[in-house]
PDB file of C-alpha atoms in Angstrom:
ATOM      1  CA  MET J1172      18.519   0.888  -8.902  1.00 37.00           C
ATOM      2  CA  SER J1173      19.362   3.196 -11.806  1.00 37.00           C
ATOM      3  CA  GLY J1174      17.243   1.187 -14.253  1.00 41.00           C
ATOM      4  CA  VAL J1175      14.147   1.285 -12.027  1.00 42.00           C
ATOM      5  CA  PRO J1176      11.664   4.146 -12.615  1.00 46.00           C
ATOM      6  CA  ALA J1177      11.754   6.738  -9.824  1.00 41.00           C
ATOM      7  CA  ASP J1178       8.121   6.121  -8.923  1.00 40.00           C
ATOM      8  CA  ARG J1179       8.905   2.474  -8.098  1.00 45.00           C
ATOM      9  CA  ARG J1180      12.200   2.929  -6.246  1.00 42.00           C
ATOM     10  CA  TRP J1181      12.480   1.820  -2.610  1.00 46.00           C
ATOM     11  CA  SER J1182      15.721   2.050  -0.657  1.00 48.00           C
ATOM     12  CA  SER J1183      16.858   0.468   2.602  1.00 50.00           C
ATOM     13  CA  SER J1184      16.481   3.803   4.433  1.00 62.00           C
ATOM     14  CA  MET J1185      12.774   4.176   3.642  1.00 79.00           C
ATOM     15  CA  PRO J1186      10.981   1.629   5.888  1.00 86.00           C
ATOM     16  CA  GLU J1187      11.756   3.454   9.134  1.00 89.00           C
ATOM     17  CA  ALA J1188      10.407   6.799   7.896  1.00 91.00           C
ATOM     18  CA  TYR J1189       7.454   5.062   6.234  1.00 92.00           C
ATOM     19  CA  GLU J1190       6.594   3.318   9.511  1.00 94.00           C
ATOM     20  CA  ARG J1191       7.167   6.391  11.683  1.00 94.00           C
ATOM     21  CA  TYR J1192       5.258   9.036   9.754  1.00 96.00           C
ATOM     22  CA  LEU J1193       2.819   7.314   7.379  1.00 96.00           C
ATOM     23  CA  VAL J1194       1.738   3.922   8.713  1.00 96.00           C
ATOM     24  CA  PRO J1195      -0.193   5.144  11.790  1.00 97.00           C
ATOM     25  CA  VAL J1196      -1.922   7.876   9.800  1.00 98.00           C
ATOM     26  CA  LEU J1197      -2.706   6.363   6.398  1.00 98.00           C
ATOM     27  CA  PHE J1198      -2.524   2.603   6.743  1.00 98.00           C
ATOM     28  CA  ARG J1199      -3.399   1.425  10.258  1.00 98.00           C
ATOM     29  CA  PRO J1200      -7.083   2.499  10.157  1.00 98.00           C
ATOM     30  CA  PHE J1201      -7.621   0.423   7.015  1.00 98.00           C
ATOM     31  CA  ALA J1202      -5.509  -2.473   8.334  1.00 98.00           C
ATOM     32  CA  VAL J1203      -7.834  -2.866  11.323  1.00 98.00           C
ATOM     33  CA  ASP J1204     -10.843  -2.865   9.000  1.00 98.00           C
ATOM     34  CA  LEU J1205      -9.313  -5.296   6.486  1.00 98.00           C
ATOM     35  CA  ALA J1206      -8.130  -7.737   9.161  1.00 98.00           C
ATOM     36  CA  GLY J1207     -11.660  -7.913  10.536  1.00 98.00           C
ATOM     37  CA  ARG J1208     -12.996  -8.727   7.085  1.00 98.00           C
ATOM     38  CA  ALA J1209     -10.323 -11.382   6.627  1.00 98.00           C
ATOM     39  CA  ALA J1210     -11.232 -12.969   9.960  1.00 98.00           C
ATOM     40  CA  ALA J1211     -14.894 -13.187   8.896  1.00 98.00           C
ATOM     41  CA  LEU J1212     -13.818 -15.532   6.074  1.00 98.00           C
ATOM     42  CA  ARG J1213     -12.298 -17.942   8.649  1.00 98.00           C
ATOM     43  CA  PRO J1214      -9.200 -18.940   6.669  1.00 98.00           C
ATOM     44  CA  ARG J1215      -6.691 -21.442   8.069  1.00 98.00           C
ATOM     45  CA  ARG J1216      -3.816 -20.541   5.740  1.00 98.00           C
ATOM     46  CA  VAL J1217      -3.257 -16.899   4.741  1.00 98.00           C
ATOM     47  CA  LEU J1218      -0.809 -15.324   2.298  1.00 98.00           C
ATOM     48  CA  GLU J1219      -0.233 -11.579   2.430  1.00 98.00           C
ATOM     49  CA  LEU J1220       1.186  -9.826  -0.633  1.00 98.00           C
ATOM     50  CA  ALA J1221       3.055  -6.493  -0.585  1.00 97.00           C
ATOM     51  CA  ALA J1222       3.086  -6.558   3.228  1.00 97.00           C
ATOM     52  CA  GLY J1223       5.443  -3.595   3.550  1.00 94.00           C
ATOM     53  CA  THR J1224       6.487  -2.987   7.144  1.00 94.00           C
ATOM     54  CA  GLY J1225       3.733  -5.252   8.452  1.00 97.00           C
ATOM     55  CA  VAL J1226       0.892  -2.943   9.475  1.00 98.00           C
ATOM     56  CA  LEU J1227      -1.778  -5.354   8.169  1.00 98.00           C
ATOM     57  CA  THR J1228       0.306  -8.351   9.240  1.00 98.00           C
ATOM     58  CA  ALA J1229       0.213  -7.174  12.851  1.00 98.00           C
ATOM     59  CA  GLU J1230      -3.568  -6.900  12.736  1.00 98.00           C
ATOM     60  CA  LEU J1231      -3.974 -10.281  11.025  1.00 98.00           C
ATOM     61  CA  VAL J1232      -2.045 -12.188  13.700  1.00 98.00           C
ATOM     62  CA  VAL J1233      -4.438 -10.723  16.289  1.00 98.00           C
ATOM     63  CA  ALA J1234      -7.625 -11.247  14.258  1.00 98.00           C
ATOM     64  CA  LEU J1235      -6.620 -14.776  13.143  1.00 98.00           C
ATOM     65  CA  PRO J1236      -4.593 -16.228  16.036  1.00 97.00           C
ATOM     66  CA  ALA J1237      -5.037 -19.841  14.895  1.00 97.00           C
ATOM     67  CA  ALA J1238      -4.241 -19.256  11.216  1.00 98.00           C
ATOM     68  CA  GLU J1239      -0.928 -19.883   9.489  1.00 98.00           C
ATOM     69  CA  LEU J1240       0.216 -16.512   8.105  1.00 98.00           C
ATOM     70  CA  VAL J1241       2.891 -15.958   5.466  1.00 98.00           C
ATOM     71  CA  ALA J1242       3.759 -12.309   4.733  1.00 98.00           C
ATOM     72  CA  THR J1243       5.647 -11.362   1.580  1.00 98.00           C
ATOM     73  CA  ASP J1244       7.031  -8.261  -0.080  1.00 96.00           C
ATOM     74  CA  LEU J1245       9.150  -7.673  -3.168  1.00 94.00           C
ATOM     75  CA  ASN J1246      11.465  -5.304  -1.299  1.00 91.00           C
ATOM     76  CA  GLU J1247      14.013  -7.006   0.962  1.00 92.00           C
ATOM     77  CA  ALA J1248      14.290  -3.937   3.220  1.00 89.00           C
ATOM     78  CA  MET J1249      10.565  -4.070   3.908  1.00 92.00           C
ATOM     79  CA  VAL J1250      10.727  -7.808   4.611  1.00 95.00           C
ATOM     80  CA  GLY J1251      13.570  -7.285   7.072  1.00 94.00           C
ATOM     81  CA  TYR J1252      11.695  -4.531   8.877  1.00 93.00           C
ATOM     82  CA  GLY J1253       8.448  -6.473   8.917  1.00 96.00           C
ATOM     83  CA  ARG J1254      10.130  -9.612  10.241  1.00 97.00           C
ATOM     84  CA  GLN J1255      11.373  -7.647  13.253  1.00 96.00           C
ATOM     85  CA  ARG J1256       8.036  -5.928  13.781  1.00 95.00           C
ATOM     86  CA  VAL J1257       5.816  -9.042  13.483  1.00 98.00           C
ATOM     87  CA  PRO J1258       8.028 -12.057  14.219  1.00 97.00           C
ATOM     88  CA  THR J1259       5.069 -14.383  14.749  1.00 97.00           C
ATOM     89  CA  ALA J1260       4.341 -14.331  11.010  1.00 98.00           C
ATOM     90  CA  SER J1261       6.475 -16.216   8.500  1.00 98.00           C
ATOM     91  CA  TRP J1262       8.200 -13.684   6.213  1.00 98.00           C
ATOM     92  CA  ARG J1263       9.428 -14.264   2.630  1.00 97.00           C
ATOM     93  CA  GLN J1264      10.825 -11.998  -0.053  1.00 97.00           C
ATOM     94  CA  ALA J1265       8.611 -12.714  -3.059  1.00 97.00           C
ATOM     95  CA  ASP J1266       7.402 -11.248  -6.343  1.00 97.00           C
ATOM     96  CA  ALA J1267       3.594 -11.327  -6.498  1.00 97.00           C
ATOM     97  CA  GLN J1268       3.875 -12.301 -10.175  1.00 97.00           C
ATOM     98  CA  ARG J1269       6.104 -15.313  -9.419  1.00 97.00           C
ATOM     99  CA  LEU J1270       5.117 -16.671  -6.035  1.00 98.00           C
ATOM    100  CA  PRO J1271       7.386 -19.365  -4.523  1.00 98.00           C
ATOM    101  CA  PHE J1272       4.487 -21.467  -3.221  1.00 98.00           C
ATOM    102  CA  GLU J1273       2.757 -24.639  -4.376  1.00 98.00           C
ATOM    103  CA  ASP J1274      -0.653 -24.694  -6.031  1.00 98.00           C
ATOM    104  CA  GLY J1275      -3.596 -24.541  -3.625  1.00 98.00           C
ATOM    105  CA  SER J1276      -1.473 -23.625  -0.602  1.00 98.00           C
ATOM    106  CA  PHE J1277      -3.730 -20.936   0.902  1.00 98.00           C
ATOM    107  CA  ASP J1278      -7.365 -20.315   1.799  1.00 98.00           C
ATOM    108  CA  LEU J1279      -6.986 -16.549   1.568  1.00 98.00           C
ATOM    109  CA  VAL J1280      -4.650 -14.183  -0.252  1.00 98.00           C
ATOM    110  CA  VAL J1281      -4.838 -10.663   1.140  1.00 98.00           C
ATOM    111  CA  CYS J1282      -3.193  -7.423   0.044  1.00 98.00           C
ATOM    112  CA  GLN J1283      -3.555  -3.885   1.375  1.00 98.00           C
ATOM    113  CA  PHE J1284      -2.683  -1.056  -1.029  1.00 98.00           C
ATOM    114  CA  GLY J1285      -0.236  -3.127  -3.058  1.00 97.00           C
ATOM    115  CA  ALA J1286      -2.055  -4.189  -6.228  1.00 98.00           C
ATOM    116  CA  MET J1287      -1.543  -0.732  -7.748  1.00 96.00           C
ATOM    117  CA  PHE J1288       2.218  -1.393  -7.863  1.00 94.00           C
ATOM    118  CA  PHE J1289       2.045  -4.750  -9.691  1.00 97.00           C
ATOM    119  CA  PRO J1290       3.507  -4.151 -13.178  1.00 95.00           C
ATOM    120  CA  ASP J1291       1.300  -6.921 -14.659  1.00 97.00           C
ATOM    121  CA  ARG J1292      -1.860  -7.132 -12.564  1.00 98.00           C
ATOM    122  CA  PRO J1293      -3.561 -10.004 -14.446  1.00 98.00           C
ATOM    123  CA  ALA J1294      -0.349 -12.015 -14.007  1.00 98.00           C
ATOM    124  CA  ALA J1295      -0.320 -11.274 -10.278  1.00 98.00           C
ATOM    125  CA  PHE J1296      -3.987 -12.224  -9.995  1.00 98.00           C
ATOM    126  CA  ALA J1297      -3.294 -15.448 -11.896  1.00 98.00           C
ATOM    127  CA  GLU J1298      -0.574 -16.284  -9.369  1.00 98.00           C
ATOM    128  CA  ALA J1299      -2.983 -15.559  -6.518  1.00 98.00           C
ATOM    129  CA  ARG J1300      -5.508 -17.903  -8.115  1.00 98.00           C
ATOM    130  CA  ARG J1301      -2.853 -20.601  -8.545  1.00 98.00           C
ATOM    131  CA  VAL J1302      -1.851 -20.631  -4.875  1.00 98.00           C
ATOM    132  CA  LEU J1303      -5.453 -20.472  -3.652  1.00 98.00           C
ATOM    133  CA  ALA J1304      -7.404 -23.541  -2.640  1.00 98.00           C
ATOM    134  CA  PRO J1305     -10.476 -24.244  -4.864  1.00 96.00           C
ATOM    135  CA  ASP J1306     -12.810 -22.365  -2.503  1.00 96.00           C
ATOM    136  CA  GLY J1307     -10.255 -19.683  -1.578  1.00 98.00           C
ATOM    137  CA  ARG J1308     -10.623 -15.910  -1.833  1.00 98.00           C
ATOM    138  CA  LEU J1309      -8.512 -12.926  -2.811  1.00 98.00           C
ATOM    139  CA  LEU J1310      -9.221  -9.909  -0.592  1.00 99.00           C
ATOM    140  CA  PHE J1311      -7.473  -6.622  -1.396  1.00 98.00           C
ATOM    141  CA  SER J1312      -7.769  -2.863  -1.229  1.00 98.00           C
ATOM    142  CA  THR J1313      -6.629   0.047  -3.372  1.00 98.00           C
ATOM    143  CA  TRP J1314      -6.774   3.782  -2.813  1.00 98.00           C
ATOM    144  CA  GLY J1315      -9.659   5.709  -4.334  1.00 98.00           C
ATOM    145  CA  PRO J1316      -9.238   8.894  -6.409  1.00 98.00           C
ATOM    146  CA  ILE J1317      -6.606  11.220  -4.968  1.00 97.00           C
ATOM    147  CA  GLU J1318      -9.193  13.990  -4.647  1.00 97.00           C
ATOM    148  CA  GLU J1319     -10.956  11.806  -2.033  1.00 98.00           C
ATOM    149  CA  HIS J1320      -7.854  11.444   0.163  1.00 98.00           C
ATOM    150  CA  GLY J1321      -7.196  14.538   2.256  1.00 98.00           C
ATOM    151  CA  PHE J1322      -3.542  13.874   3.037  1.00 98.00           C
ATOM    152  CA  ASP J1323      -2.428  12.673  -0.386  1.00 97.00           C
ATOM    153  CA  ALA J1324      -4.310  15.460  -2.178  1.00 97.00           C
ATOM    154  CA  ALA J1325      -2.459  17.968   0.014  1.00 97.00           C
ATOM    155  CA  VAL J1326       0.912  16.333  -0.750  1.00 96.00           C
ATOM    156  CA  GLN J1327       0.199  16.372  -4.482  1.00 95.00           C
ATOM    157  CA  ALA J1328      -0.839  20.025  -4.383  1.00 95.00           C
ATOM    158  CA  ALA J1329       2.305  20.915  -2.421  1.00 94.00           C
ATOM    159  CA  VAL J1330       4.742  19.195  -4.795  1.00 93.00           C
ATOM    160  CA  ALA J1331       2.913  20.758  -7.748  1.00 93.00           C
ATOM    161  CA  GLN J1332       3.443  24.165  -6.139  1.00 92.00           C
ATOM    162  CA  VAL J1333       7.161  23.579  -5.506  1.00 90.00           C
ATOM    163  CA  PHE J1334       7.931  21.770  -8.782  1.00 91.00           C
ATOM    164  CA  HIS J1335       5.441  23.660 -10.891  1.00 87.00           C
ATOM    165  CA  ALA J1336       7.369  23.143 -14.159  1.00 88.00           C
ATOM    166  CA  ASP J1337       7.494  19.354 -13.785  1.00 90.00           C
ATOM    167  CA  PRO J1338       5.572  18.120 -10.742  1.00 90.00           C
ATOM    168  CA  PRO J1339       6.060  14.473  -9.692  1.00 89.00           C
ATOM    169  CA  GLU J1340       2.928  12.484 -10.499  1.00 90.00           C
ATOM    170  CA  PHE J1341       3.814   9.430  -8.377  1.00 87.00           C
ATOM    171  CA  LEU J1342       0.802   9.737  -6.098  1.00 93.00           C
ATOM    172  CA  ARG J1343      -1.776  10.322  -8.808  1.00 93.00           C
ATOM    173  CA  THR J1344      -0.541   7.685 -11.242  1.00 92.00           C
ATOM    174  CA  LEU J1345       0.405   4.808  -8.907  1.00 93.00           C
ATOM    175  CA  PRO J1346      -1.128   4.773  -5.410  1.00 95.00           C
ATOM    176  CA  HIS J1347      -4.269   6.488  -6.719  1.00 97.00           C
ATOM    177  CA  GLY J1348      -4.202   5.167 -10.261  1.00 97.00           C
ATOM    178  CA  TYR J1349      -6.085   1.882  -9.863  1.00 98.00           C
ATOM    179  CA  HIS J1350      -9.579   2.187  -8.438  1.00 97.00           C
ATOM    180  CA  ASP J1351     -12.033   1.745 -11.319  1.00 97.00           C
ATOM    181  CA  PRO J1352     -14.128  -1.378 -10.553  1.00 98.00           C
ATOM    182  CA  GLY J1353     -14.523  -2.137 -14.252  1.00 98.00           C
ATOM    183  CA  GLN J1354     -10.767  -2.189 -14.821  1.00 98.00           C
ATOM    184  CA  VAL J1355     -10.155  -4.219 -11.664  1.00 98.00           C
ATOM    185  CA  SER J1356     -12.846  -6.719 -12.650  1.00 98.00           C
ATOM    186  CA  ALA J1357     -11.318  -7.107 -16.124  1.00 98.00           C
ATOM    187  CA  ASP J1358      -7.837  -7.642 -14.666  1.00 98.00           C
ATOM    188  CA  LEU J1359      -9.199 -10.213 -12.225  1.00 98.00           C
ATOM    189  CA  ALA J1360     -10.877 -12.039 -15.087  1.00 98.00           C
ATOM    190  CA  GLY J1361      -7.575 -11.994 -16.953  1.00 98.00           C
ATOM    191  CA  GLY J1362      -6.108 -13.856 -13.989  1.00 98.00           C
ATOM    192  CA  GLY J1363      -8.938 -16.384 -13.792  1.00 98.00           C
ATOM    193  CA  LEU J1364     -10.767 -14.718 -10.902  1.00 98.00           C
ATOM    194  CA  ALA J1365     -14.258 -13.243 -10.610  1.00 98.00           C
ATOM    195  CA  LEU J1366     -15.110 -10.119  -8.641  1.00 98.00           C
ATOM    196  CA  GLU J1367     -17.493 -11.202  -5.895  1.00 98.00           C
ATOM    197  CA  ARG J1368     -17.879  -7.922  -4.016  1.00 98.00           C
ATOM    198  CA  HIS J1369     -16.736  -4.298  -4.301  1.00 98.00           C
ATOM    199  CA  GLU J1370     -17.158  -1.667  -1.605  1.00 98.00           C
ATOM    200  CA  THR J1371     -15.926   1.868  -0.994  1.00 98.00           C
ATOM    201  CA  VAL J1372     -14.536   2.354   2.508  1.00 98.00           C
ATOM    202  CA  VAL J1373     -14.023   5.864   3.932  1.00 98.00           C
ATOM    203  CA  LEU J1374     -12.051   6.305   7.157  1.00 98.00           C
ATOM    204  CA  ASP J1375     -10.309   9.149   8.954  1.00 98.00           C
ATOM    205  CA  GLY J1376      -6.600   9.426   9.672  1.00 98.00           C
ATOM    206  CA  THR J1377      -4.956  11.725  12.206  1.00 98.00           C
ATOM    207  CA  ALA J1378      -1.383  13.037  11.940  1.00 97.00           C
ATOM    208  CA  GLU J1379       0.692  14.945  14.473  1.00 96.00           C
ATOM    209  CA  SER J1380       1.054  17.700  11.866  1.00 97.00           C
ATOM    210  CA  ALA J1381       0.926  18.309   8.135  1.00 96.00           C
ATOM    211  CA  GLY J1382       4.706  18.703   8.221  1.00 95.00           C
ATOM    212  CA  ALA J1383       5.123  15.191   9.621  1.00 96.00           C
ATOM    213  CA  VAL J1384       3.197  13.775   6.682  1.00 96.00           C
ATOM    214  CA  ALA J1385       5.430  15.754   4.313  1.00 94.00           C
ATOM    215  CA  THR J1386       8.486  14.238   6.013  1.00 93.00           C
ATOM    216  CA  GLY J1387       7.056  10.763   5.587  1.00 94.00           C
ATOM    217  CA  PHE J1388       6.455  11.166   1.878  1.00 93.00           C
ATOM    218  CA  LEU J1389       9.800  12.860   1.219  1.00 91.00           C
ATOM    219  CA  THR J1390      11.882  10.272   3.061  1.00 91.00           C
ATOM    220  CA  GLY J1391       9.759   7.111   3.166  1.00 90.00           C
ATOM    221  CA  THR J1392       8.244   6.687  -0.333  1.00 90.00           C
ATOM    222  CA  PRO J1393       9.374   6.710  -3.984  1.00 86.00           C
ATOM    223  CA  LEU J1394       8.513  10.411  -4.017  1.00 89.00           C
ATOM    224  CA  ARG J1395      12.019  10.767  -2.601  1.00 87.00           C
ATOM    225  CA  ALA J1396      13.609   9.563  -5.857  1.00 86.00           C
ATOM    226  CA  ALA J1397      11.194  11.563  -7.998  1.00 87.00           C
ATOM    227  CA  VAL J1398      12.158  14.731  -6.119  1.00 86.00           C
ATOM    228  CA  ALA J1399      15.869  13.934  -6.490  1.00 86.00           C
ATOM    229  CA  GLU J1400      15.439  13.484 -10.253  1.00 87.00           C
ATOM    230  CA  ARG J1401      14.122  17.055 -10.394  1.00 87.00           C
ATOM    231  CA  GLY J1402      17.142  18.473  -8.607  1.00 84.00           C
ATOM    232  CA  GLY J1403      15.647  18.552  -5.128  1.00 82.00           C
ATOM    233  CA  ARG J1404      17.143  17.044  -1.968  1.00 82.00           C
ATOM    234  CA  PRO J1405      14.547  15.217   0.159  1.00 78.00           C
ATOM    235  CA  GLU J1406      16.497  16.117   3.338  1.00 80.00           C
ATOM    236  CA  ASP J1407      16.705  19.824   2.410  1.00 86.00           C
ATOM    237  CA  PRO J1408      15.052  21.834   5.232  1.00 89.00           C
ATOM    238  CA  ALA J1409      13.947  24.497   2.768  1.00 91.00           C
ATOM    239  CA  LEU J1410      12.170  21.936   0.579  1.00 90.00           C
ATOM    240  CA  HIS J1411      10.514  20.363   3.585  1.00 91.00           C
ATOM    241  CA  ALA J1412       9.435  23.784   4.868  1.00 94.00           C
ATOM    242  CA  ALA J1413       7.911  24.693   1.501  1.00 92.00           C
ATOM    243  CA  LEU J1414       5.899  21.470   1.329  1.00 92.00           C
ATOM    244  CA  ALA J1415       4.872  21.679   4.980  1.00 94.00           C
ATOM    245  CA  GLU J1416       3.711  25.276   4.568  1.00 95.00           C
ATOM    246  CA  GLU J1417       1.508  24.434   1.590  1.00 94.00           C
ATOM    247  CA  MET J1418       0.096  21.326   3.290  1.00 95.00           C
ATOM    248  CA  THR J1419      -0.578  23.194   6.537  1.00 96.00           C
ATOM    249  CA  ALA J1420      -2.470  25.831   4.607  1.00 95.00           C
ATOM    250  CA  ARG J1421      -4.745  23.080   3.310  1.00 95.00           C
ATOM    251  CA  LEU J1422      -4.991  20.807   6.360  1.00 96.00           C
ATOM    252  CA  GLY J1423      -4.511  23.167   9.306  1.00 96.00           C
ATOM    253  CA  GLU J1424      -2.085  23.628  12.191  1.00 94.00           C
ATOM    254  CA  GLY J1425      -1.132  21.066  14.840  1.00 89.00           C
ATOM    255  CA  PRO J1426      -2.728  17.599  14.901  1.00 96.00           C
ATOM    256  CA  VAL J1427      -4.776  17.245  11.727  1.00 97.00           C
ATOM    257  CA  THR J1428      -7.495  14.789  10.724  1.00 97.00           C
ATOM    258  CA  ALA J1429      -8.502  14.053   7.152  1.00 98.00           C
ATOM    259  CA  SER J1430     -10.879  11.706   5.365  1.00 98.00           C
ATOM    260  CA  MET J1431      -9.434   8.928   3.183  1.00 98.00           C
ATOM    261  CA  SER J1432     -11.241   6.804   0.598  1.00 98.00           C
ATOM    262  CA  ALA J1433     -10.293   3.264  -0.408  1.00 98.00           C
ATOM    263  CA  GLU J1434     -11.783   0.583  -2.639  1.00 98.00           C
ATOM    264  CA  LEU J1435     -12.216  -2.957  -1.294  1.00 98.00           C
ATOM    265  CA  PHE J1436     -12.413  -5.996  -3.577  1.00 98.00           C
ATOM    266  CA  LEU J1437     -13.222  -9.643  -2.837  1.00 98.00           C
ATOM    267  CA  ALA J1438     -12.652 -12.174  -5.619  1.00 98.00           C
ATOM    268  CA  ARG J1439     -12.849 -15.939  -6.105  1.00 97.00           C
ATOM    269  CA  ALA J1440     -12.020 -18.435  -8.836  1.00 89.00           C
TER     270      ALA J1440
END
């Protein structure tokens, strides 16, 4: 992993923390929404990209009980976790830029909060187009600006306070770095797809505490490696306490609810 940038590093220990602290708060509200939109398209064969631990996968198998669902992720640890969590889906380790499927294999390709991490987005969109049937759709979401996401804005402010000389910019540059409809439309066109619909979706998430969210980011995302590169230890109680204190000051004590903004895109050939 030494040759992989810190902001793209995932280790085998991350999925459990990611699932425990972040999935219910940040991802499940949008997974329910996205699965409902997928079901409205009535696909028979569905491919999910960047499925992670399977939060959207679990909603898709409920919303589309008669559909064939293949869930993929680049990271083998995520695939292993997801396979245990949602065994009714077919799981494959796969690179979104080099999909191991035949042309025209799926009616719908769906991806929740994964497109931001594709190193070559037009190439990934071209692969999605290749595996789609002629009348198929690509349905995906990305996070909006970090300032419009209560939890992530608080995390970014906290790490900037602790690492003020060289704050990690993982959240701002990757998860929240791909939301401009013009750029997304151009990248889709580069992959042979046309943007059919764009919509901003705003939902609330609720966490048991601001400190729990800090734990999730420190131990369940690439922020872990970025912190380590700056001399911090993600498991250090003092580091966790410093981040939790700053986040609590922004979000409040005890169970906390915050608004989160995402961008939804529907594309076709």
